[in-house]
Amino acid sequence: MSSIWRRLLISLSASLALAGAASAADCDALIASFKSAIADQAFEKVKDAMGAIADDSACNFNIDAYRIQEINSIIDMAGAAPTDDARKQMIEFVEGIMEIGGDWRSAEHLGDYQAHRGEYEEALGGYETAISFLSRAAPPATPKDREELLARAAAAKSQASDDQEGRSSSRFVASSRDLSGRLGGIYSRELLRGFEVLAVPVPVNFYFGQARFTPAGEKAVEELAEAVKQQNVETVTLVGHTDPRGDRQYNVELSKRRAAAARDYLLSHGVKARILVDGKGPDQPFDISLLGRPVTQEEAWALDRRVEWIRQGAPD
């Protein structure tokens, strides 16, 4: 190799090394700015710093991790927003970028934030988004993670549709659907991973002291029937539950009659599966420790009043 070519190669290598060092330094500065904006709880600065990272080809190799940090930090900021308009702006921004940059944990975080505010229909949307993200490679969800996510989605769905045993009117909040039109949310097959059997709490509402569906309860059992038919199961087990008020034995019998009412509805609406029923009365209350938030006594009792679909882990 001639001395001229050798000098050119040395010069080029030196230039590339300098450029690489400069890019690394620039990236470090952008990341430092991003972290500083998060620490300062500065919404606009976080967005701008994240945008700068995304636009830098040398810095955006770990863009997904930074996007998750952005989402979670803005949800936290919304909790301390100075005005309701500012809070709404933050949450709308998060919802807008969740699909492209979120994971199941960040979507669950959004659901938790909304459930804490008593915005149960919105919280259900966050939890259902989290459920739809479970199939993504990372982060992996353990059976305990899935159990908690199911409980939170089921509680939000129940609380959003609660008609206080027929004493008030309530619009039933339907489960989300996937691109094929199949029911998702609490009925998602993704929740079954890691379980041979999973108890799915279904918010089937009944009139006080009766085994007669309220209007919202009839919508819930109609949705259950659709889910059972879609998943093509051979055997269905339905278990009724009540809150603890009143005589225990009466409540056990009431819970059995309510599970039987759900069975009869399913059979009369095209479900071909063998359906078993049982009733536990007040003996197996809803596990509110899975919610990660406080509930009132009335809310806990409302969650206790449910029908569970004991779902097997067999494929469709």
mmCIF file of N, CA and C in Angstrom, residues 9 99 198 202:
data_model
loop_
_atom_site.group_PDB
_atom_site.id
_atom_site.type_symbol
_atom_site.label_atom_id
_atom_site.label_comp_id
_atom_site.label_asym_id
_atom_site.label_seq_id
_atom_site.Cartn_x
_atom_site.Cartn_y
_atom_site.Cartn_z
ATOM 1 N N LEU A 9 -6.178 6.565 4.860
ATOM 2 C CA LEU A 9 -6.899 5.655 5.746
ATOM 3 C C LEU A 9 -6.774 6.066 7.205
ATOM 4 N N GLU A 99 -50.102 3.298 21.847
ATOM 5 C CA GLU A 99 -50.097 2.210 20.868
ATOM 6 C C GLU A 99 -48.729 2.019 20.218
ATOM 7 N N LEU A 198 -58.652 -20.641 35.248
ATOM 8 C CA LEU A 198 -58.684 -19.238 35.651
ATOM 9 C C LEU A 198 -60.120 -18.844 35.951
ATOM 10 N N VAL A 202 -67.323 -12.118 36.238
ATOM 11 C CA VAL A 202 -68.205 -11.493 35.248
ATOM 12 C C VAL A 202 -69.216 -10.622 35.998
#
